[in-house]
mmCIF file of C-alpha atoms in Angstrom:
data_model
loop_
_atom_site.group_PDB
_atom_site.id
_atom_site.type_symbol
_atom_site.label_atom_id
_atom_site.label_comp_id
_atom_site.label_asym_id
_atom_site.label_seq_id
_atom_site.Cartn_x
_atom_site.Cartn_y
_atom_site.Cartn_z
ATOM 1 C CA MET A 259 26.478 -14.213 -33.868
ATOM 2 C CA LEU A 260 26.623 -17.811 -32.440
ATOM 3 C CA VAL A 261 23.627 -18.419 -29.599
ATOM 4 C CA PRO A 262 24.545 -21.012 -27.504
ATOM 5 C CA HIS A 263 22.240 -24.350 -27.701
ATOM 6 C CA PHE A 264 20.944 -23.855 -24.101
ATOM 7 C CA ILE A 265 19.090 -20.686 -25.239
ATOM 8 C CA PRO A 266 14.964 -21.648 -25.327
ATOM 9 C CA PRO A 267 13.508 -19.895 -28.381
ATOM 10 C CA SER A 268 11.244 -17.773 -25.956
ATOM 11 C CA LEU A 269 14.298 -15.883 -24.699
ATOM 12 C CA ALA A 270 16.573 -16.261 -28.089
ATOM 13 C CA ARG A 271 14.504 -13.311 -29.536
ATOM 14 C CA PHE A 272 15.932 -10.659 -27.006
ATOM 15 C CA ILE A 273 19.935 -11.417 -28.636
ATOM 16 C CA ILE A 274 19.289 -9.079 -31.686
ATOM 17 C CA ILE A 275 22.575 -7.114 -31.743
ATOM 18 C CA LEU A 276 26.259 -8.168 -31.918
ATOM 19 C CA VAL A 277 28.444 -7.279 -28.885
ATOM 20 C CA SER A 278 32.318 -6.059 -28.025
ATOM 21 C CA ALA A 279 34.090 -9.461 -27.226
ATOM 22 C CA LYS A 280 34.693 -7.979 -23.339
ATOM 23 C CA ASN A 281 31.296 -7.798 -22.907
ATOM 24 C CA PHE A 282 29.880 -11.154 -24.911
ATOM 25 C CA THR A 283 29.509 -13.358 -21.918
ATOM 26 C CA ALA A 284 28.366 -10.529 -19.646
ATOM 27 C CA GLY A 285 24.859 -10.914 -21.609
ATOM 28 C CA PHE A 286 24.269 -14.145 -20.901
ATOM 29 C CA PRO A 287 23.607 -13.994 -17.274
ATOM 30 C CA HIS A 288 21.785 -10.726 -17.860
ATOM 31 C CA LEU A 289 19.733 -12.700 -20.222
ATOM 32 C CA GLY A 290 19.103 -15.624 -17.826
ATOM 33 C CA GLN A 291 18.118 -13.132 -15.101
ATOM 34 C CA ARG A 292 15.484 -11.557 -16.697
ATOM 35 C CA GLY A 293 13.842 -14.859 -18.032
ATOM 36 C CA ILE A 294 13.908 -16.019 -14.235
ATOM 37 C CA LYS A 295 12.148 -13.177 -13.300
ATOM 38 C CA GLN A 296 9.800 -13.363 -16.043
ATOM 39 C CA LEU A 297 8.788 -16.895 -15.376
ATOM 40 C CA LEU A 298 8.666 -16.039 -11.484
ATOM 41 C CA ASP A 299 6.160 -12.980 -12.974
ATOM 42 C CA LYS A 300 4.169 -15.420 -14.663
ATOM 43 C CA ASN A 301 3.720 -17.992 -12.169
ATOM 44 C CA SER A 302 2.735 -14.917 -9.483
ATOM 45 C CA VAL A 303 5.671 -16.226 -7.184
ATOM 46 C CA LYS A 304 5.944 -13.300 -4.082
ATOM 47 C CA TYR A 305 9.495 -13.598 -4.147
ATOM 48 C CA MET A 306 9.642 -9.846 -2.702
ATOM 49 C CA LYS A 307 8.035 -10.098 0.093
ATOM 50 C CA LYS A 308 10.911 -10.553 2.767
ATOM 51 C CA THR A 309 12.581 -7.761 0.935
ATOM 52 C CA ILE A 310 12.591 -4.119 1.683
ATOM 53 C CA LYS A 311 12.260 -2.106 -1.483
ATOM 54 C CA GLN A 312 12.679 1.634 -0.164
ATOM 55 C CA ALA A 313 13.033 3.330 3.437
ATOM 56 C CA ILE A 314 9.651 5.069 3.439
ATOM 57 C CA ASP A 315 8.012 1.100 3.216
ATOM 58 C CA LEU A 316 10.561 0.117 6.298
ATOM 59 C CA LYS A 317 9.150 3.162 8.174
ATOM 60 C CA GLU A 318 5.556 2.619 7.492
ATOM 61 C CA ASP A 319 5.952 -1.065 8.838
ATOM 62 C CA LEU A 320 7.423 0.031 11.886
ATOM 63 C CA GLU A 321 5.382 2.771 12.956
ATOM 64 C CA LYS A 322 2.134 0.375 12.627
ATOM 65 C CA MET A 323 3.795 -1.676 15.326
ATOM 66 C CA SER A 324 4.303 0.809 18.130
ATOM 67 C CA ILE A 325 7.711 -0.391 19.345
ATOM 68 C CA LYS A 326 8.487 0.416 22.536
ATOM 69 C CA ARG A 327 12.102 1.046 24.041
ATOM 70 C CA CYS A 328 11.561 -1.016 27.624
ATOM 71 C CA GLU A 329 10.236 -4.155 25.329
ATOM 72 C CA SER A 330 12.119 -4.664 22.120
ATOM 73 C CA SER A 331 15.356 -5.574 20.885
ATOM 74 C CA ILE A 332 16.767 -4.313 17.494
ATOM 75 C CA VAL A 333 19.550 -5.701 15.219
ATOM 76 C CA THR A 334 20.901 -5.241 12.049
ATOM 77 C CA LEU A 335 22.215 -8.256 10.143
ATOM 78 C CA ASP A 336 24.891 -7.814 7.441
ATOM 79 C CA ILE A 337 26.349 -10.364 4.663
ATOM 80 C CA GLU A 338 29.969 -10.047 4.391
ATOM 81 C CA ALA A 339 31.227 -8.910 0.744
ATOM 82 C CA MET A 340 27.768 -10.213 -0.444
ATOM 83 C CA TYR A 341 27.777 -10.572 -4.263
ATOM 84 C CA PRO A 342 30.930 -12.220 -4.545
ATOM 85 C CA SER A 343 30.170 -14.690 -1.715
ATOM 86 C CA ILE A 344 26.844 -15.672 -3.405
ATOM 87 C CA GLN A 345 27.985 -18.749 -5.248
ATOM 88 C CA PHE A 346 25.667 -20.146 -8.178
ATOM 89 C CA ILE A 347 24.717 -23.426 -6.432
ATOM 90 C CA GLN A 348 23.052 -21.208 -4.027
ATOM 91 C CA VAL A 349 21.219 -19.164 -6.951
ATOM 92 C CA LYS A 350 20.001 -22.719 -8.527
ATOM 93 C CA ARG A 351 18.367 -23.656 -5.077
ATOM 94 C CA ALA A 352 16.690 -20.211 -4.664
ATOM 95 C CA VAL A 353 15.444 -20.397 -8.314
ATOM 96 C CA GLU A 354 14.073 -24.367 -7.869
ATOM 97 C CA TYR A 355 12.666 -23.150 -4.438
ATOM 98 C CA PHE A 356 10.521 -20.529 -5.805
ATOM 99 C CA LEU A 357 9.688 -22.160 -8.898
ATOM 100 C CA ARG A 358 8.807 -25.798 -7.036
ATOM 101 C CA ASN A 359 5.101 -25.133 -7.940
ATOM 102 C CA ALA A 360 5.264 -24.198 -11.441
ATOM 103 C CA PRO A 361 4.616 -26.061 -14.265
ATOM 104 C CA GLU A 362 7.044 -28.740 -15.796
ATOM 105 C CA GLU A 363 7.855 -26.765 -18.846
ATOM 106 C CA ASP A 364 8.484 -23.373 -17.016
ATOM 107 C CA LYS A 365 10.853 -25.388 -14.558
ATOM 108 C CA VAL A 366 12.816 -26.438 -18.144
ATOM 109 C CA SER A 367 13.059 -22.550 -18.903
ATOM 110 C CA ALA A 368 14.360 -22.141 -15.701
ATOM 111 C CA ASN A 369 16.779 -24.764 -16.065
ATOM 112 C CA GLN A 370 17.764 -23.057 -19.407
ATOM 113 C CA CYS A 371 18.228 -19.579 -17.891
ATOM 114 C CA LEU A 372 20.459 -21.145 -15.015
ATOM 115 C CA GLU A 373 22.607 -22.524 -17.887
ATOM 116 C CA MET A 374 22.680 -19.192 -19.263
ATOM 117 C CA ILE A 375 23.562 -18.011 -15.928
ATOM 118 C CA ARG A 376 26.156 -20.813 -15.483
ATOM 119 C CA PHE A 377 27.724 -19.724 -18.823
ATOM 120 C CA GLY A 378 28.416 -16.145 -17.914
ATOM 121 C CA MET A 379 29.812 -16.928 -14.477
ATOM 122 C CA ALA A 380 32.315 -19.319 -16.211
ATOM 123 C CA ASN A 381 33.525 -17.192 -18.435
ATOM 124 C CA THR A 382 33.303 -13.598 -16.950
ATOM 125 C CA ILE A 383 36.221 -11.183 -18.559
ATOM 126 C CA ILE A 384 37.303 -8.556 -16.191
ATOM 127 C CA THR A 385 39.932 -5.857 -16.833
ATOM 128 C CA TYR A 386 42.393 -4.334 -14.728
ATOM 129 C CA GLY A 387 45.289 -2.129 -15.579
ATOM 130 C CA GLY A 388 44.349 -1.718 -19.288
ATOM 131 C CA LYS A 389 44.362 -5.759 -19.180
ATOM 132 C CA TYR A 390 41.775 -8.655 -19.858
ATOM 133 C CA TYR A 391 41.276 -11.554 -17.554
ATOM 134 C CA GLU A 392 39.407 -14.447 -17.524
ATOM 135 C CA TYR A 393 37.822 -15.116 -14.167
ATOM 136 C CA GLY A 394 35.858 -18.960 -14.683
ATOM 137 C CA GLY A 395 36.569 -22.557 -14.844
ATOM 138 C CA GLU A 396 34.919 -25.887 -14.224
ATOM 139 C CA ASP A 397 33.858 -25.316 -10.875
ATOM 140 C CA VAL A 398 31.492 -23.072 -11.569
ATOM 141 C CA ASP A 399 29.266 -24.045 -8.770
ATOM 142 C CA THR A 400 31.256 -22.033 -6.084
ATOM 143 C CA LYS A 401 32.016 -18.928 -8.366
ATOM 144 C CA GLY A 402 30.282 -15.945 -7.143
ATOM 145 C CA LEU A 403 28.408 -12.869 -8.489
ATOM 146 C CA THR A 404 30.180 -10.321 -9.944
ATOM 147 C CA ILE A 405 30.086 -6.847 -8.455
ATOM 148 C CA GLY A 406 28.391 -4.394 -10.716
ATOM 149 C CA GLY A 407 26.483 -7.206 -12.994
ATOM 150 C CA TYR A 408 23.353 -6.223 -14.283
ATOM 151 C CA GLU A 409 21.933 -9.434 -12.803
ATOM 152 C CA SER A 410 23.721 -9.623 -9.355
ATOM 153 C CA ALA A 411 21.321 -7.601 -7.570
ATOM 154 C CA PHE A 412 18.367 -9.563 -8.635
ATOM 155 C CA LEU A 413 20.043 -12.836 -7.749
ATOM 156 C CA ALA A 414 21.365 -11.665 -4.425
ATOM 157 C CA ASP A 415 17.881 -10.838 -3.496
ATOM 158 C CA LEU A 416 16.804 -13.755 -4.264
ATOM 159 C CA VAL A 417 18.981 -16.011 -2.810
ATOM 160 C CA ALA A 418 18.367 -13.915 0.639
ATOM 161 C CA ALA A 419 14.549 -14.172 0.342
ATOM 162 C CA PHE A 420 15.081 -18.093 -0.052
ATOM 163 C CA ILE A 421 17.048 -17.940 3.363
ATOM 164 C CA LEU A 422 14.597 -15.881 4.612
ATOM 165 C CA GLU A 423 11.509 -17.684 3.359
ATOM 166 C CA ASN A 424 13.083 -21.179 5.187
ATOM 167 C CA THR A 425 14.065 -19.994 8.520
ATOM 168 C CA GLU A 426 10.627 -17.961 9.369
ATOM 169 C CA ASP A 427 10.515 -20.065 12.545
ATOM 170 C CA LEU A 428 13.479 -18.467 13.760
ATOM 171 C CA PHE A 429 12.037 -14.960 13.214
ATOM 172 C CA GLU A 430 8.358 -15.987 15.212
ATOM 173 C CA GLY A 431 7.441 -12.771 16.859
ATOM 174 C CA ALA A 432 10.031 -10.899 14.985
ATOM 175 C CA TYR A 433 9.713 -8.314 12.220
ATOM 176 C CA SER A 434 12.685 -9.263 9.445
ATOM 177 C CA LYS A 435 13.056 -7.882 6.200
ATOM 178 C CA ILE A 436 16.324 -7.240 4.298
ATOM 179 C CA TYR A 437 17.520 -4.753 1.608
ATOM 180 C CA ARG A 438 20.381 -6.300 -0.278
ATOM 181 C CA ASP A 439 23.320 -7.591 2.022
ATOM 182 C CA ASP A 440 21.633 -5.156 5.078
ATOM 183 C CA GLY A 441 18.654 -6.770 7.122
ATOM 184 C CA VAL A 442 16.521 -5.902 10.317
ATOM 185 C CA ARG A 443 15.480 -7.774 12.911
ATOM 186 C CA ILE A 444 13.032 -6.737 15.507
ATOM 187 C CA CYS A 445 11.853 -8.678 18.545
ATOM 188 C CA MET A 446 9.055 -7.185 20.365
ATOM 189 C CA GLU A 447 10.563 -8.635 23.952
ATOM 190 C CA LYS A 448 14.307 -8.060 24.997
ATOM 191 C CA LYS A 449 17.321 -10.284 24.454
ATOM 192 C CA THR A 450 20.514 -10.226 26.158
ATOM 193 C CA THR A 451 23.451 -10.403 24.098
ATOM 194 C CA ASP A 452 24.106 -13.957 24.751
ATOM 195 C CA GLU A 453 20.819 -14.920 23.379
ATOM 196 C CA VAL A 454 21.304 -12.874 20.004
ATOM 197 C CA CYS A 455 24.376 -14.642 19.620
ATOM 198 C CA ASP A 456 22.975 -17.895 20.119
ATOM 199 C CA TRP A 457 20.614 -17.078 17.176
ATOM 200 C CA LEU A 458 22.848 -15.560 14.960
ATOM 201 C CA GLU A 459 24.982 -19.336 15.181
ATOM 202 C CA LEU A 460 21.940 -20.895 14.778
ATOM 203 C CA PHE A 461 20.953 -19.092 11.833
ATOM 204 C CA GLN A 462 23.876 -19.139 10.208
ATOM 205 C CA GLY A 463 24.227 -23.081 10.486
ATOM 206 C CA ARG A 464 20.396 -23.387 9.155
ATOM 207 C CA ALA A 465 21.767 -20.768 6.123
ATOM 208 C CA ASN A 466 24.508 -22.874 5.567
ATOM 209 C CA THR A 467 22.664 -26.052 5.140
ATOM 210 C CA LEU A 468 19.719 -24.695 3.446
ATOM 211 C CA THR A 469 22.222 -22.892 0.721
ATOM 212 C CA GLY A 470 24.771 -26.095 0.597
ATOM 213 C CA SER A 471 27.739 -23.871 1.246
ATOM 214 C CA ASP A 472 29.382 -21.841 4.128
ATOM 215 C CA SER A 473 30.458 -18.929 1.826
ATOM 216 C CA LEU A 474 28.086 -16.613 3.356
ATOM 217 C CA LYS A 475 29.062 -14.835 6.715
ATOM 218 C CA PHE A 476 26.765 -12.989 8.700
ATOM 219 C CA THR A 477 27.344 -10.420 11.155
ATOM 220 C CA MET A 478 25.075 -8.582 13.579
ATOM 221 C CA GLU A 479 24.867 -5.178 15.466
ATOM 222 C CA ILE A 480 22.796 -5.068 18.357
ATOM 223 C CA TRP A 481 21.283 -1.560 19.273
ATOM 224 C CA ASN A 482 21.459 -1.041 22.659
ATOM 225 C CA PRO A 483 22.318 2.563 24.124
ATOM 226 C CA ASP A 484 21.868 1.385 27.651
ATOM 227 C CA ALA A 485 24.382 -1.447 27.174
ATOM 228 C CA PRO A 486 27.102 -1.805 30.003
ATOM 229 C CA GLU A 487 30.490 -0.514 28.337
ATOM 230 C CA ASP A 488 32.633 -3.487 29.687
ATOM 231 C CA GLU A 489 30.189 -5.913 27.954
ATOM 232 C CA VAL A 490 31.488 -7.655 24.979
ATOM 233 C CA PRO A 491 29.761 -9.986 22.822
ATOM 234 C CA ARG A 492 31.342 -13.771 22.827
ATOM 235 C CA LEU A 493 30.756 -13.790 19.247
ATOM 236 C CA LYS A 494 33.635 -11.494 16.754
ATOM 237 C CA LYS A 495 31.064 -11.272 14.380
ATOM 238 C CA VAL A 496 28.472 -9.280 16.821
ATOM 239 C CA GLU A 497 28.861 -5.512 17.968
ATOM 240 C CA ILE A 498 27.210 -3.800 20.302
ATOM 241 C CA VAL A 499 26.100 0.109 19.031
ATOM 242 C CA ARG A 500 26.031 2.097 22.464
ATOM 243 C CA LYS A 501 24.826 5.433 20.437
ATOM 244 C CA GLU A 502 21.834 7.033 20.562
ATOM 245 C CA ALA A 503 20.860 7.153 16.948
ATOM 246 C CA PHE A 504 21.150 4.033 15.115
ATOM 247 C CA PRO A 505 21.132 4.118 10.950
ATOM 248 C CA TYR A 506 19.871 1.537 8.666
ATOM 249 C CA LEU A 507 19.421 2.566 5.146
ATOM 250 C CA ASP A 508 18.696 6.498 4.576
ATOM 251 C CA LEU A 509 17.030 6.169 8.010
ATOM 252 C CA GLU A 510 18.252 6.882 11.575
ATOM 253 C CA MET A 511 16.050 5.613 14.358
ATOM 254 C CA TYR A 512 16.054 7.127 17.856
ATOM 255 C CA TRP A 513 14.341 6.669 20.940
ATOM 256 C CA ARG A 514 11.848 9.416 21.869
ATOM 257 C CA ASN A 515 10.964 8.884 25.539
ATOM 258 C CA GLU A 516 9.514 5.132 25.185
ATOM 259 C CA ASP A 517 8.506 5.509 21.413
ATOM 260 C CA LEU A 518 10.846 4.405 18.346
ATOM 261 C CA GLN A 519 10.973 7.377 15.967
ATOM 262 C CA PHE A 520 12.538 7.882 12.812
ATOM 263 C CA ARG A 521 14.708 10.993 10.662
ATOM 264 C CA VAL A 522 16.783 10.983 7.605
ATOM 265 C CA HIS A 523 20.398 9.965 8.079
ATOM 266 C CA VAL A 524 23.063 12.132 6.898
ATOM 267 C CA LYS A 525 26.964 10.165 7.263
ATOM 268 C CA GLU A 526 29.877 11.777 8.662
ATOM 269 C CA ASN A 527 31.363 14.231 6.416
ATOM 270 C CA GLN A 528 29.052 13.497 3.797
ATOM 271 C CA ALA A 529 29.321 16.242 1.263
ATOM 272 C CA LEU A 530 25.623 16.767 0.058
ATOM 273 C CA LYS A 531 25.525 17.767 -3.827
ATOM 274 C CA TYR A 532 22.685 18.320 -5.938
ATOM 275 C CA LEU A 533 22.576 18.864 -9.965
ATOM 276 C CA ASN A 534 23.856 22.359 -10.537
ATOM 277 C CA ARG A 535 21.029 24.933 -12.500
ATOM 278 C CA GLY A 536 23.751 25.781 -14.945
ATOM 279 C CA SER A 537 24.215 22.629 -16.184
ATOM 280 C CA ASN A 538 22.430 21.158 -19.607
ATOM 281 C CA HIS A 539 19.110 20.071 -18.175
ATOM 282 C CA THR A 540 15.462 21.270 -18.550
ATOM 283 C CA ASN A 541 13.488 23.726 -16.174
ATOM 284 C CA ALA A 542 11.322 21.141 -15.447
ATOM 285 C CA THR A 543 14.189 18.957 -14.079
ATOM 286 C CA PHE A 544 15.490 21.698 -11.773
ATOM 287 C CA LYS A 545 12.241 22.655 -10.282
ATOM 288 C CA ALA A 546 11.695 19.086 -9.357
ATOM 289 C CA ILE A 547 14.867 18.526 -7.283
ATOM 290 C CA PRO A 548 14.081 20.682 -4.324
ATOM 291 C CA MET A 549 10.451 18.983 -4.343
ATOM 292 C CA GLY A 550 11.828 15.664 -4.681
ATOM 293 C CA VAL A 551 13.727 16.582 -1.705
ATOM 294 C CA CYS A 552 11.502 17.811 0.456
ATOM 295 C CA ARG A 553 9.019 14.955 -0.170
ATOM 296 C CA ARG A 554 11.990 12.366 0.949
ATOM 297 C CA LEU A 555 12.700 14.795 4.254
ATOM 298 C CA VAL A 556 9.332 14.800 4.909
ATOM 299 C CA SER A 557 8.264 11.377 4.329
ATOM 300 C CA LEU A 558 11.154 9.774 6.475
ATOM 301 C CA THR A 559 10.604 12.100 9.084
ATOM 302 C CA SER A 560 8.767 11.294 12.435
ATOM 303 C CA VAL A 561 6.080 13.876 13.280
ATOM 304 C CA ASN A 562 5.901 14.803 16.960
ATOM 305 C CA ALA A 563 5.971 17.508 19.797
ATOM 306 C CA ASP A 564 9.875 18.303 19.786
ATOM 307 C CA ASN A 565 9.578 18.894 15.520
ATOM 308 C CA GLU A 566 6.229 19.712 14.078
ATOM 309 C CA ASN A 567 6.660 23.619 14.371
ATOM 310 C CA LYS A 568 9.706 23.499 12.945
ATOM 311 C CA THR A 569 10.317 24.356 9.307
ATOM 312 C CA ILE A 570 12.034 21.846 6.945
ATOM 313 C CA ASP A 571 14.971 23.541 6.541
ATOM 314 C CA GLU A 572 15.304 24.170 9.864
ATOM 315 C CA LEU A 573 15.256 20.677 10.494
ATOM 316 C CA TYR A 574 17.699 19.831 7.772
ATOM 317 C CA PRO A 575 19.674 22.978 6.897
ATOM 318 C CA GLU A 576 22.366 20.747 4.843
ATOM 319 C CA HIS A 577 20.154 19.798 2.472
ATOM 320 C CA PHE A 578 19.075 23.030 1.620
ATOM 321 C CA ASN A 579 22.207 24.461 2.133
ATOM 322 C CA ALA A 580 23.155 22.221 -0.824
ATOM 323 C CA LEU A 581 20.383 23.024 -2.754
ATOM 324 C CA ARG A 582 21.260 26.751 -2.775
ATOM 325 C CA ARG A 583 24.549 25.932 -3.797
ATOM 326 C CA ALA A 584 22.962 24.423 -6.460
ATOM 327 C CA ASN A 585 21.075 27.834 -7.201
ATOM 328 C CA LEU A 586 18.123 25.436 -6.958
ATOM 329 C CA ILE A 587 16.464 27.683 -4.188
ATOM 330 C CA SER A 588 17.267 31.080 -3.513
ATOM 331 C CA GLU A 589 17.373 32.941 -0.016
ATOM 332 C CA LYS A 590 14.220 34.428 -0.286
ATOM 333 C CA ASP A 591 12.108 31.047 -0.718
ATOM 334 C CA THR A 592 10.094 29.653 2.502
ATOM 335 C CA PHE A 593 9.103 26.206 3.565
ATOM 336 C CA PRO A 594 6.097 24.689 5.868
ATOM 337 C CA THR A 595 6.925 23.696 9.106
ATOM 338 C CA LEU A 596 7.024 19.715 9.028
ATOM 339 C CA ARG A 597 3.505 18.976 10.374
ATOM 340 C CA LYS A 598 1.780 21.237 7.305
ATOM 341 C CA ALA A 599 4.253 19.340 4.673
ATOM 342 C CA SER A 600 3.588 15.947 6.140
ATOM 343 C CA ASP A 601 -0.306 16.678 6.228
ATOM 344 C CA ASP A 602 -0.003 17.954 2.578
ATOM 345 C CA LEU A 603 2.018 14.986 1.484
ATOM 346 C CA LYS A 604 -0.806 12.293 3.092
ATOM 347 C CA ALA A 605 -3.195 14.244 1.365
ATOM 348 C CA HIS A 606 -1.468 14.394 -2.151
ATOM 349 C CA ILE A 607 -0.908 10.331 -1.503
ATOM 350 C CA GLU A 608 -4.791 9.970 -0.841
ATOM 351 C CA GLU A 609 -5.867 11.833 -3.695
ATOM 352 C CA ARG A 610 -3.482 10.227 -5.669
ATOM 353 C CA ASN A 611 -4.698 6.488 -4.881
ATOM 354 C CA SER A 612 -8.090 7.639 -4.729
ATOM 355 C CA GLU A 613 -7.449 8.385 -8.575
ATOM 356 C CA GLU A 614 -5.762 5.471 -9.273
ATOM 357 C CA ARG A 615 -8.808 3.273 -7.668
ATOM 358 C CA GLN A 616 -10.937 5.171 -9.950
ATOM 359 C CA GLU A 617 -9.290 4.383 -12.944
ATOM 360 C CA LYS A 618 -8.623 0.665 -12.357
ATOM 361 C CA ARG A 619 -12.822 0.471 -11.378
ATOM 362 C CA GLN A 620 -13.392 2.151 -15.174
ATOM 363 C CA ARG A 621 -11.078 -0.166 -16.871
ATOM 364 C CA ASN A 622 -12.354 -3.454 -14.615
ATOM 365 C CA ALA A 623 -16.335 -1.931 -16.030
ATOM 366 C CA LYS A 624 -15.194 -1.443 -19.560
ATOM 367 C CA ASP A 625 -13.274 -4.975 -19.454
ATOM 368 C CA ASN A 626 -16.763 -6.809 -18.315
ATOM 369 C CA LYS A 627 -18.920 -4.924 -20.952
#
């Protein structure tokens, strides 16, 4: 197979198999992305510090802040059609920013990786209705990432992190992170709807300048159950959510008196399904599913006087009914209260962390001999 001249020798070793024609061009952005990630990690670049990895991380962050209803404003920030809206020129700027302090040879390698991404984006083959079409051309700088592309999620996160890192002054005194196209901003003071609109206009303008394009369109939702029914934001891209609960990722935020609390979000008309015990999997797999479901439900739920003495299946009946339908648990199975399950989970995590710290000390002692 032919390997384009811009592939660096250090990465060419990854290309070891022949691929079909329809997948050939998709391999280059994948390889370029892997190379860029390798260079970022090599240079100890903390490019994920503005990224939410899991919903539990967000919950733990916000619980430490002691957020009060009367003195905070919570909004979410969304990027419309994120993947196809993120252009190659924006990816290039993000990579150059995060590797700005890297050695020159790493910058050269990064440019070669970017050339692989550019090549793939300029020669993308898509299929529709049994026919193949080429999505590409000479104007590669304005081409968007492909939906479903292996590299798209990483590169989109990198561009979002690039924007947030260079607009930190706009988030002063606020908590701000993003997961894919959904960001969250929590100010420790009340903001009016007009102030939120003013902020979005300023942020949008800064993002356009940073990325060299206006392709990324930001929208916002303001969570304010106390907002007057006749209040309408002056920007069409801003919406007021007046419900008592506010979903974000797998979480649902709600106020218990003045305190921010969390529980697992279930979408309206969502049908929960789990792997059926009659399928061709090991017993260990079937055993792990209920345990994983329980752990997730407990870890994402705030413990308070209203729920601490309720059992997990009492709090989340839909999940346990789905487990029973899949024959993963029986009607006779019993489950602990939220308080006990939460305490047991914390003890288990602390024990595991202690073991990991001990193993690390042993490795370090061995390496220093």
